[in-house]
Amino acid sequence: MSLRTSIAVLGAVLLALPGTASAQSSTPSTAPSVAQESGNPINDQGSSYNYRSYVTSVVPHVPGLSLEVLEFADRLLLTNHSGRTVTVYGYQEEPYARVLADGLVQLNTRSPAYYLNQNFYGQVTVPSSASPAAPPHWVTVDRTGQLEWHDHRIHWMSPIPPAKVKNKNKRTLIFQWQVPIQVGVHKGTVNGNLFWVPLGNSSAPVGAILALVAFVVLGLLAALFVRKRRAGRPPRGGSGPSHGADRDSPGGAPVQEAW
């Protein structure tokens, strides 16, 4: 790896550290096994670092079916390798999406949720063709057995913090949520909790990490400077290029730079 590449990589690590610390500070000591956070929350739709949504259970419990929350409280990811069709219902109990037994992923374009889910706060105009009473019109969007979608039931629907958050420095349960599903012929739900979590209480030694990264970057810059100075020096024994072996090297072998 070249020096410039190393410096660029370290710079990326430096920029990513604050987000990493926030994720570590908010992970509960007994996080449900069926829920996994990933990455930082999206920045272009209103998701916040202060909110955490967790899946607590999936009913019915079926091998090969799993649910997890993505981007702290932004999206749900359903993975279906159960050999059965799994249907997700919208906000008016209409079929919104389904993952077939063969992995085919489909959305119902006549479901109001199909349009409402395209905006973080649901601020869209639902066309008249979309109605919970309309027969489904399924369109295939994937064939991986995985459905990823934004669901308003798992996050706080306002940029203003909820009234339950009396102390922003205290972890607070905002509400419990449910997303109705059907596995084969059996009705069920995805159950979870939404929390407000304080920031800035990370146990990670962020200051020490930043200092270490800065030290390494400065060391690489110094090495690059020395290398350039050496490259500008004339070879030993004259100003012209030398085609012989270096007399100071063992066995007459040419001396090569470590860089």
PDB file of N, CA and C in Angstrom, residues 161-254:
ATOM      1  N   PRO A 161     -38.867  15.917  19.670  1.00  0.00           N
ATOM      2  CA  PRO A 161     -38.794  14.747  20.563  1.00  0.00           C
ATOM      3  C   PRO A 161     -40.128  14.484  21.259  1.00  0.00           C
ATOM      4  N   PRO A 162     -40.423  13.228  21.545  1.00  0.00           N
ATOM      5  CA  PRO A 162     -41.695  12.893  22.208  1.00  0.00           C
ATOM      6  C   PRO A 162     -41.775  13.447  23.623  1.00  0.00           C
ATOM      7  N   ALA A 163     -42.992  13.651  24.090  1.00  0.00           N
ATOM      8  CA  ALA A 163     -43.208  14.218  25.425  1.00  0.00           C
ATOM      9  C   ALA A 163     -42.684  13.300  26.522  1.00  0.00           C
ATOM     10  N   LYS A 164     -42.584  12.002  26.227  1.00  0.00           N
ATOM     11  CA  LYS A 164     -42.080  11.067  27.228  1.00  0.00           C
ATOM     12  C   LYS A 164     -40.621  11.321  27.585  1.00  0.00           C
ATOM     13  N   VAL A 165     -39.906  11.986  26.693  1.00  0.00           N
ATOM     14  CA  VAL A 165     -38.483  12.243  26.941  1.00  0.00           C
ATOM     15  C   VAL A 165     -38.373  13.472  27.833  1.00  0.00           C
ATOM     16  N   LYS A 166     -38.442  13.270  29.123  1.00  0.00           N
ATOM     17  CA  LYS A 166     -38.326  14.370  30.083  1.00  0.00           C
ATOM     18  C   LYS A 166     -36.868  14.768  30.285  1.00  0.00           C
ATOM     19  N   ASN A 167     -36.000  13.768  30.219  1.00  0.00           N
ATOM     20  CA  ASN A 167     -34.565  13.985  30.415  1.00  0.00           C
ATOM     21  C   ASN A 167     -33.831  13.398  29.226  1.00  0.00           C
ATOM     22  N   LYS A 168     -33.233  14.244  28.407  1.00  0.00           N
ATOM     23  CA  LYS A 168     -32.571  13.767  27.192  1.00  0.00           C
ATOM     24  C   LYS A 168     -31.292  12.997  27.478  1.00  0.00           C
ATOM     25  N   ASN A 169     -30.850  13.014  28.713  1.00  0.00           N
ATOM     26  CA  ASN A 169     -29.663  12.257  29.101  1.00  0.00           C
ATOM     27  C   ASN A 169     -30.008  10.885  29.689  1.00  0.00           C
ATOM     28  N   LYS A 170     -31.268  10.498  29.584  1.00  0.00           N
ATOM     29  CA  LYS A 170     -31.725   9.228  30.139  1.00  0.00           C
ATOM     30  C   LYS A 170     -32.353   8.378  29.037  1.00  0.00           C
ATOM     31  N   ARG A 171     -32.007   7.092  29.038  1.00  0.00           N
ATOM     32  CA  ARG A 171     -32.600   6.162  28.076  1.00  0.00           C
ATOM     33  C   ARG A 171     -34.066   5.970  28.421  1.00  0.00           C
ATOM     34  N   THR A 172     -34.951   6.171  27.420  1.00  0.00           N
ATOM     35  CA  THR A 172     -36.390   6.177  27.673  1.00  0.00           C
ATOM     36  C   THR A 172     -37.120   5.349  26.630  1.00  0.00           C
ATOM     37  N   LEU A 173     -38.019   4.485  27.089  1.00  0.00           N
ATOM     38  CA  LEU A 173     -38.888   3.744  26.178  1.00  0.00           C
ATOM     39  C   LEU A 173     -39.971   4.681  25.664  1.00  0.00           C
ATOM     40  N   ILE A 174     -40.046   4.828  24.346  1.00  0.00           N
ATOM     41  CA  ILE A 174     -41.046   5.718  23.746  1.00  0.00           C
ATOM     42  C   ILE A 174     -42.353   4.966  23.513  1.00  0.00           C
ATOM     43  N   PHE A 175     -42.273   3.831  22.833  1.00  0.00           N
ATOM     44  CA  PHE A 175     -43.456   2.986  22.676  1.00  0.00           C
ATOM     45  C   PHE A 175     -43.044   1.595  22.208  1.00  0.00           C
ATOM     46  N   GLN A 176     -43.988   0.673  22.355  1.00  0.00           N
ATOM     47  CA  GLN A 176     -43.860  -0.655  21.784  1.00  0.00           C
ATOM     48  C   GLN A 176     -44.596  -0.674  20.444  1.00  0.00           C
ATOM     49  N   TRP A 177     -44.063  -1.400  19.479  1.00  0.00           N
ATOM     50  CA  TRP A 177     -44.678  -1.398  18.158  1.00  0.00           C
ATOM     51  C   TRP A 177     -44.911  -2.814  17.646  1.00  0.00           C
ATOM     52  N   GLN A 178     -45.795  -2.910  16.654  1.00  0.00           N
ATOM     53  CA  GLN A 178     -46.107  -4.166  15.994  1.00  0.00           C
ATOM     54  C   GLN A 178     -46.272  -3.945  14.497  1.00  0.00           C
ATOM     55  N   VAL A 179     -45.777  -4.878  13.726  1.00  0.00           N
ATOM     56  CA  VAL A 179     -45.985  -4.900  12.280  1.00  0.00           C
ATOM     57  C   VAL A 179     -46.656  -6.231  11.957  1.00  0.00           C
ATOM     58  N   PRO A 180     -47.886  -6.211  11.446  1.00  0.00           N
ATOM     59  CA  PRO A 180     -48.587  -7.467  11.172  1.00  0.00           C
ATOM     60  C   PRO A 180     -48.009  -8.193   9.952  1.00  0.00           C
ATOM     61  N   ILE A 181     -47.880  -9.499  10.082  1.00  0.00           N
ATOM     62  CA  ILE A 181     -47.381 -10.337   8.998  1.00  0.00           C
ATOM     63  C   ILE A 181     -48.236 -11.604   8.921  1.00  0.00           C
ATOM     64  N   GLN A 182     -47.984 -12.367   7.877  1.00  0.00           N
ATOM     65  CA  GLN A 182     -48.587 -13.685   7.749  1.00  0.00           C
ATOM     66  C   GLN A 182     -47.537 -14.631   7.192  1.00  0.00           C
ATOM     67  N   VAL A 183     -47.365 -15.767   7.844  1.00  0.00           N
ATOM     68  CA  VAL A 183     -46.396 -16.772   7.414  1.00  0.00           C
ATOM     69  C   VAL A 183     -47.179 -17.998   6.971  1.00  0.00           C
ATOM     70  N   GLY A 184     -47.181 -18.243   5.662  1.00  0.00           N
ATOM     71  CA  GLY A 184     -48.033 -19.303   5.146  1.00  0.00           C
ATOM     72  C   GLY A 184     -49.484 -18.932   5.379  1.00  0.00           C
ATOM     73  N   VAL A 185     -50.199 -19.740   6.155  1.00  0.00           N
ATOM     74  CA  VAL A 185     -51.605 -19.446   6.462  1.00  0.00           C
ATOM     75  C   VAL A 185     -51.770 -18.900   7.878  1.00  0.00           C
ATOM     76  N   HIS A 186     -50.669 -18.681   8.569  1.00  0.00           N
ATOM     77  CA  HIS A 186     -50.720 -18.267   9.963  1.00  0.00           C
ATOM     78  C   HIS A 186     -50.465 -16.763  10.112  1.00  0.00           C
ATOM     79  N   LYS A 187     -51.400 -16.067  10.732  1.00  0.00           N
ATOM     80  CA  LYS A 187     -51.239 -14.649  11.026  1.00  0.00           C
ATOM     81  C   LYS A 187     -50.242 -14.470  12.170  1.00  0.00           C
ATOM     82  N   GLY A 188     -49.550 -13.331  12.148  1.00  0.00           N
ATOM     83  CA  GLY A 188     -48.578 -13.080  13.201  1.00  0.00           C
ATOM     84  C   GLY A 188     -48.179 -11.620  13.248  1.00  0.00           C
ATOM     85  N   THR A 189     -47.140 -11.330  14.010  1.00  0.00           N
ATOM     86  CA  THR A 189     -46.652  -9.956  14.151  1.00  0.00           C
ATOM     87  C   THR A 189     -45.144  -9.954  14.361  1.00  0.00           C
ATOM     88  N   VAL A 190     -44.551  -8.838  13.950  1.00  0.00           N
ATOM     89  CA  VAL A 190     -43.182  -8.514  14.342  1.00  0.00           C
ATOM     90  C   VAL A 190     -43.310  -7.507  15.470  1.00  0.00           C
ATOM     91  N   ASN A 191     -42.756  -7.818  16.617  1.00  0.00           N
ATOM     92  CA  ASN A 191     -42.902  -6.970  17.799  1.00  0.00           C
ATOM     93  C   ASN A 191     -41.578  -6.298  18.148  1.00  0.00           C
ATOM     94  N   GLY A 192     -41.674  -5.070  18.644  1.00  0.00           N
ATOM     95  CA  GLY A 192     -40.448  -4.366  18.981  1.00  0.00           C
ATOM     96  C   GLY A 192     -40.665  -3.191  19.899  1.00  0.00           C
ATOM     97  N   ASN A 193     -39.561  -2.537  20.247  1.00  0.00           N
ATOM     98  CA  ASN A 193     -39.568  -1.356  21.107  1.00  0.00           C
ATOM     99  C   ASN A 193     -38.787  -0.228  20.444  1.00  0.00           C
ATOM    100  N   LEU A 194     -39.253   0.986  20.666  1.00  0.00           N
ATOM    101  CA  LEU A 194     -38.527   2.176  20.228  1.00  0.00           C
ATOM    102  C   LEU A 194     -38.049   2.926  21.461  1.00  0.00           C
ATOM    103  N   PHE A 195     -36.755   3.236  21.495  1.00  0.00           N
ATOM    104  CA  PHE A 195     -36.152   3.936  22.628  1.00  0.00           C
ATOM    105  C   PHE A 195     -35.562   5.275  22.191  1.00  0.00           C
ATOM    106  N   TRP A 196     -35.561   6.207  23.134  1.00  0.00           N
ATOM    107  CA  TRP A 196     -34.726   7.405  23.041  1.00  0.00           C
ATOM    108  C   TRP A 196     -33.447   7.090  23.811  1.00  0.00           C
ATOM    109  N   VAL A 197     -32.294   7.344  23.213  1.00  0.00           N
ATOM    110  CA  VAL A 197     -31.028   7.080  23.892  1.00  0.00           C
ATOM    111  C   VAL A 197     -30.181   8.352  23.888  1.00  0.00           C
ATOM    112  N   PRO A 198     -29.535   8.667  25.004  1.00  0.00           N
ATOM    113  CA  PRO A 198     -28.666   9.845  25.052  1.00  0.00           C
ATOM    114  C   PRO A 198     -27.386   9.600  24.282  1.00  0.00           C
ATOM    115  N   LEU A 199     -26.771  10.684  23.845  1.00  0.00           N
ATOM    116  CA  LEU A 199     -25.495  10.614  23.148  1.00  0.00           C
ATOM    117  C   LEU A 199     -24.400  11.166  24.038  1.00  0.00           C
ATOM    118  N   GLY A 200     -23.157  10.875  23.669  1.00  0.00           N
ATOM    119  CA  GLY A 200     -22.024  11.455  24.375  1.00  0.00           C
ATOM    120  C   GLY A 200     -21.592  10.699  25.588  1.00  0.00           C
ATOM    121  N   ASN A 201     -22.147   9.478  25.814  1.00  0.00           N
ATOM    122  CA  ASN A 201     -21.720   8.702  26.972  1.00  0.00           C
ATOM    123  C   ASN A 201     -20.981   7.444  26.548  1.00  0.00           C
ATOM    124  N   SER A 202     -20.272   7.561  25.437  1.00  0.00           N
ATOM    125  CA  SER A 202     -19.558   6.386  24.934  1.00  0.00           C
ATOM    126  C   SER A 202     -18.423   5.999  25.871  1.00  0.00           C
ATOM    127  N   SER A 203     -18.261   4.696  26.060  1.00  0.00           N
ATOM    128  CA  SER A 203     -17.150   4.202  26.874  1.00  0.00           C
ATOM    129  C   SER A 203     -15.880   4.029  26.058  1.00  0.00           C
ATOM    130  N   ALA A 204     -15.983   4.228  24.752  1.00  0.00           N
ATOM    131  CA  ALA A 204     -14.811   4.084  23.897  1.00  0.00           C
ATOM    132  C   ALA A 204     -13.863   5.262  24.109  1.00  0.00           C
ATOM    133  N   PRO A 205     -12.550   5.022  24.195  1.00  0.00           N
ATOM    134  CA  PRO A 205     -11.582   6.111  24.393  1.00  0.00           C
ATOM    135  C   PRO A 205     -11.360   6.881  23.099  1.00  0.00           C
ATOM    136  N   VAL A 206     -12.332   7.699  22.746  1.00  0.00           N
ATOM    137  CA  VAL A 206     -12.285   8.386  21.464  1.00  0.00           C
ATOM    138  C   VAL A 206     -11.079   9.317  21.380  1.00  0.00           C
ATOM    139  N   GLY A 207     -10.796  10.052  22.481  1.00  0.00           N
ATOM    140  CA  GLY A 207      -9.660  10.973  22.449  1.00  0.00           C
ATOM    141  C   GLY A 207      -8.356  10.258  22.189  1.00  0.00           C
ATOM    142  N   ALA A 208      -8.161   9.118  22.851  1.00  0.00           N
ATOM    143  CA  ALA A 208      -6.927   8.355  22.650  1.00  0.00           C
ATOM    144  C   ALA A 208      -6.838   7.826  21.227  1.00  0.00           C
ATOM    145  N   ILE A 209      -7.973   7.391  20.688  1.00  0.00           N
ATOM    146  CA  ILE A 209      -7.973   6.877  19.309  1.00  0.00           C
ATOM    147  C   ILE A 209      -7.630   7.976  18.325  1.00  0.00           C
ATOM    148  N   LEU A 210      -8.221   9.154  18.520  1.00  0.00           N
ATOM    149  CA  LEU A 210      -7.925  10.280  17.624  1.00  0.00           C
ATOM    150  C   LEU A 210      -6.456  10.662  17.699  1.00  0.00           C
ATOM    151  N   ALA A 211      -5.901  10.683  18.919  1.00  0.00           N
ATOM    152  CA  ALA A 211      -4.489  11.025  19.064  1.00  0.00           C
ATOM    153  C   ALA A 211      -3.604  10.000  18.368  1.00  0.00           C
ATOM    154  N   LEU A 212      -3.941   8.726  18.478  1.00  0.00           N
ATOM    155  CA  LEU A 212      -3.153   7.684  17.826  1.00  0.00           C
ATOM    156  C   LEU A 212      -3.202   7.814  16.316  1.00  0.00           C
ATOM    157  N   VAL A 213      -4.399   8.053  15.786  1.00  0.00           N
ATOM    158  CA  VAL A 213      -4.523   8.210  14.336  1.00  0.00           C
ATOM    159  C   VAL A 213      -3.732   9.416  13.849  1.00  0.00           C
ATOM    160  N   ALA A 214      -3.819  10.534  14.593  1.00  0.00           N
ATOM    161  CA  ALA A 214      -3.072  11.727  14.208  1.00  0.00           C
ATOM    162  C   ALA A 214      -1.568  11.460  14.239  1.00  0.00           C
ATOM    163  N   PHE A 215      -1.101  10.712  15.253  1.00  0.00           N
ATOM    164  CA  PHE A 215       0.316  10.387  15.362  1.00  0.00           C
ATOM    165  C   PHE A 215       0.779   9.558  14.161  1.00  0.00           C
ATOM    166  N   VAL A 216      -0.021   8.566  13.772  1.00  0.00           N
ATOM    167  CA  VAL A 216       0.347   7.715  12.636  1.00  0.00           C
ATOM    168  C   VAL A 216       0.368   8.518  11.340  1.00  0.00           C
ATOM    169  N   VAL A 217      -0.615   9.401  11.162  1.00  0.00           N
ATOM    170  CA  VAL A 217      -0.650  10.222   9.951  1.00  0.00           C
ATOM    171  C   VAL A 217       0.578  11.113   9.870  1.00  0.00           C
ATOM    172  N   LEU A 218       0.954  11.748  10.991  1.00  0.00           N
ATOM    173  CA  LEU A 218       2.147  12.595  11.000  1.00  0.00           C
ATOM    174  C   LEU A 218       3.392  11.776  10.704  1.00  0.00           C
ATOM    175  N   GLY A 219       3.457  10.548  11.239  1.00  0.00           N
ATOM    176  CA  GLY A 219       4.604   9.688  10.949  1.00  0.00           C
ATOM    177  C   GLY A 219       4.713   9.346   9.481  1.00  0.00           C
ATOM    178  N   LEU A 220       3.587   9.083   8.841  1.00  0.00           N
ATOM    179  CA  LEU A 220       3.604   8.778   7.406  1.00  0.00           C
ATOM    180  C   LEU A 220       4.016   9.993   6.585  1.00  0.00           C
ATOM    181  N   LEU A 221       3.550  11.163   6.994  1.00  0.00           N
ATOM    182  CA  LEU A 221       3.948  12.386   6.290  1.00  0.00           C
ATOM    183  C   LEU A 221       5.450  12.625   6.424  1.00  0.00           C
ATOM    184  N   ALA A 222       5.996  12.395   7.632  1.00  0.00           N
ATOM    185  CA  ALA A 222       7.434  12.564   7.829  1.00  0.00           C
ATOM    186  C   ALA A 222       8.218  11.575   6.987  1.00  0.00           C
ATOM    187  N   ALA A 223       7.751  10.337   6.898  1.00  0.00           N
ATOM    188  CA  ALA A 223       8.429   9.330   6.085  1.00  0.00           C
ATOM    189  C   ALA A 223       8.409   9.711   4.615  1.00  0.00           C
ATOM    190  N   LEU A 224       7.291  10.258   4.167  1.00  0.00           N
ATOM    191  CA  LEU A 224       7.201  10.693   2.779  1.00  0.00           C
ATOM    192  C   LEU A 224       8.179  11.824   2.495  1.00  0.00           C
ATOM    193  N   PHE A 225       8.340  12.743   3.467  1.00  0.00           N
ATOM    194  CA  PHE A 225       9.275  13.859   3.306  1.00  0.00           C
ATOM    195  C   PHE A 225      10.710  13.348   3.198  1.00  0.00           C
ATOM    196  N   VAL A 226      11.077  12.402   4.079  1.00  0.00           N
ATOM    197  CA  VAL A 226      12.428  11.838   4.042  1.00  0.00           C
ATOM    198  C   VAL A 226      12.672  11.113   2.736  1.00  0.00           C
ATOM    199  N   ARG A 227      11.700  10.418   2.275  1.00  0.00           N
ATOM    200  CA  ARG A 227      11.858   9.677   1.022  1.00  0.00           C
ATOM    201  C   ARG A 227      12.123  10.613  -0.143  1.00  0.00           C
ATOM    202  N   LYS A 228      11.387  11.727  -0.170  1.00  0.00           N
ATOM    203  CA  LYS A 228      11.600  12.683  -1.257  1.00  0.00           C
ATOM    204  C   LYS A 228      12.997  13.297  -1.186  1.00  0.00           C
ATOM    205  N   ARG A 229      13.481  13.566   0.037  1.00  0.00           N
ATOM    206  CA  ARG A 229      14.821  14.136   0.177  1.00  0.00           C
ATOM    207  C   ARG A 229      15.872  13.145  -0.295  1.00  0.00           C
ATOM    208  N   ARG A 230      15.706  11.883   0.041  1.00  0.00           N
ATOM    209  CA  ARG A 230      16.667  10.883  -0.401  1.00  0.00           C
ATOM    210  C   ARG A 230      16.659  10.738  -1.917  1.00  0.00           C
ATOM    211  N   ALA A 231      15.469  10.826  -2.495  1.00  0.00           N
ATOM    212  CA  ALA A 231      15.371  10.693  -3.943  1.00  0.00           C
ATOM    213  C   ALA A 231      16.076  11.830  -4.661  1.00  0.00           C
ATOM    214  N   GLY A 232      16.199  12.998  -3.987  1.00  0.00           N
ATOM    215  CA  GLY A 232      16.839  14.133  -4.615  1.00  0.00           C
ATOM    216  C   GLY A 232      18.347  14.168  -4.463  1.00  0.00           C
ATOM    217  N   ARG A 233      18.952  13.283  -3.652  1.00  0.00           N
ATOM    218  CA  ARG A 233      20.391  13.263  -3.466  1.00  0.00           C
ATOM    219  C   ARG A 233      21.090  12.571  -4.632  1.00  0.00           C
ATOM    220  N   PRO A 234      22.290  13.060  -5.037  1.00  0.00           N
ATOM    221  CA  PRO A 234      23.050  12.374  -6.093  1.00  0.00           C
ATOM    222  C   PRO A 234      23.617  11.071  -5.558  1.00  0.00           C
ATOM    223  N   PRO A 235      23.811  10.058  -6.409  1.00  0.00           N
ATOM    224  CA  PRO A 235      24.384   8.779  -5.969  1.00  0.00           C
ATOM    225  C   PRO A 235      25.810   8.956  -5.484  1.00  0.00           C
ATOM    226  N   ARG A 236      26.285   8.050  -4.631  1.00  0.00           N
ATOM    227  CA  ARG A 236      27.650   8.109  -4.138  1.00  0.00           C
ATOM    228  C   ARG A 236      28.637   7.866  -5.269  1.00  0.00           C
ATOM    229  N   GLY A 237      29.794   8.555  -5.163  1.00  0.00           N
ATOM    230  CA  GLY A 237      30.866   8.336  -6.143  1.00  0.00           C
ATOM    231  C   GLY A 237      30.710   9.154  -7.397  1.00  0.00           C
ATOM    232  N   GLY A 238      29.898  10.129  -7.438  1.00  0.00           N
ATOM    233  CA  GLY A 238      29.804  10.967  -8.626  1.00  0.00           C
ATOM    234  C   GLY A 238      28.411  11.482  -8.809  1.00  0.00           C
ATOM    235  N   SER A 239      28.288  12.424  -9.767  1.00  0.00           N
ATOM    236  CA  SER A 239      27.005  13.052 -10.003  1.00  0.00           C
ATOM    237  C   SER A 239      26.187  12.298 -11.020  1.00  0.00           C
ATOM    238  N   GLY A 240      26.823  11.433 -11.783  1.00  0.00           N
ATOM    239  CA  GLY A 240      26.122  10.709 -12.829  1.00  0.00           C
ATOM    240  C   GLY A 240      25.548   9.436 -12.279  1.00  0.00           C
ATOM    241  N   PRO A 241      24.734   8.753 -13.070  1.00  0.00           N
ATOM    242  CA  PRO A 241      24.147   7.501 -12.626  1.00  0.00           C
ATOM    243  C   PRO A 241      25.190   6.428 -12.475  1.00  0.00           C
ATOM    244  N   SER A 242      25.056   5.609 -11.460  1.00  0.00           N
ATOM    245  CA  SER A 242      26.006   4.535 -11.205  1.00  0.00           C
ATOM    246  C   SER A 242      25.393   3.227 -11.606  1.00  0.00           C
ATOM    247  N   HIS A 243      26.164   2.441 -12.401  1.00  0.00           N
ATOM    248  CA  HIS A 243      25.651   1.161 -12.846  1.00  0.00           C
ATOM    249  C   HIS A 243      26.296   0.031 -12.082  1.00  0.00           C
ATOM    250  N   GLY A 244      27.214   0.327 -11.174  1.00  0.00           N
ATOM    251  CA  GLY A 244      27.876  -0.726 -10.415  1.00  0.00           C
ATOM    252  C   GLY A 244      27.201  -0.969  -9.097  1.00  0.00           C
ATOM    253  N   ALA A 245      27.708  -1.954  -8.379  1.00  0.00           N
ATOM    254  CA  ALA A 245      27.161  -2.268  -7.061  1.00  0.00           C
ATOM    255  C   ALA A 245      27.624  -1.239  -6.053  1.00  0.00           C
ATOM    256  N   ASP A 246      26.856  -1.011  -5.056  1.00  0.00           N
ATOM    257  CA  ASP A 246      27.217  -0.103  -3.978  1.00  0.00           C
ATOM    258  C   ASP A 246      28.313  -0.753  -3.150  1.00  0.00           C
ATOM    259  N   ARG A 247      29.432   0.013  -2.968  1.00  0.00           N
ATOM    260  CA  ARG A 247      30.567  -0.563  -2.247  1.00  0.00           C
ATOM    261  C   ARG A 247      30.259  -0.783  -0.772  1.00  0.00           C
ATOM    262  N   ASP A 248      29.268  -0.064  -0.222  1.00  0.00           N
ATOM    263  CA  ASP A 248      28.947  -0.209   1.182  1.00  0.00           C
ATOM    264  C   ASP A 248      27.984  -1.347   1.449  1.00  0.00           C
ATOM    265  N   SER A 249      27.442  -1.963   0.423  1.00  0.00           N
ATOM    266  CA  SER A 249      26.466  -3.018   0.639  1.00  0.00           C
ATOM    267  C   SER A 249      27.157  -4.351   0.764  1.00  0.00           C
ATOM    268  N   PRO A 250      26.646  -5.269   1.595  1.00  0.00           N
ATOM    269  CA  PRO A 250      27.276  -6.581   1.766  1.00  0.00           C
ATOM    270  C   PRO A 250      27.274  -7.347   0.461  1.00  0.00           C
ATOM    271  N   GLY A 251      28.457  -7.889   0.133  1.00  0.00           N
ATOM    272  CA  GLY A 251      28.562  -8.712  -1.057  1.00  0.00           C
ATOM    273  C   GLY A 251      28.442  -7.946  -2.338  1.00  0.00           C
ATOM    274  N   GLY A 252      28.483  -6.638  -2.265  1.00  0.00           N
ATOM    275  CA  GLY A 252      28.394  -5.853  -3.484  1.00  0.00           C
ATOM    276  C   GLY A 252      26.992  -5.757  -4.041  1.00  0.00           C
ATOM    277  N   ALA A 253      26.014  -6.221  -3.293  1.00  0.00           N
ATOM    278  CA  ALA A 253      24.641  -6.164  -3.792  1.00  0.00           C
ATOM    279  C   ALA A 253      24.114  -4.746  -3.709  1.00  0.00           C
ATOM    280  N   PRO A 254      23.318  -4.328  -4.677  1.00  0.00           N
ATOM    281  CA  PRO A 254      22.770  -2.970  -4.639  1.00  0.00           C
ATOM    282  C   PRO A 254      21.897  -2.772  -3.405  1.00  0.00           C
TER     283      PRO A 254
END
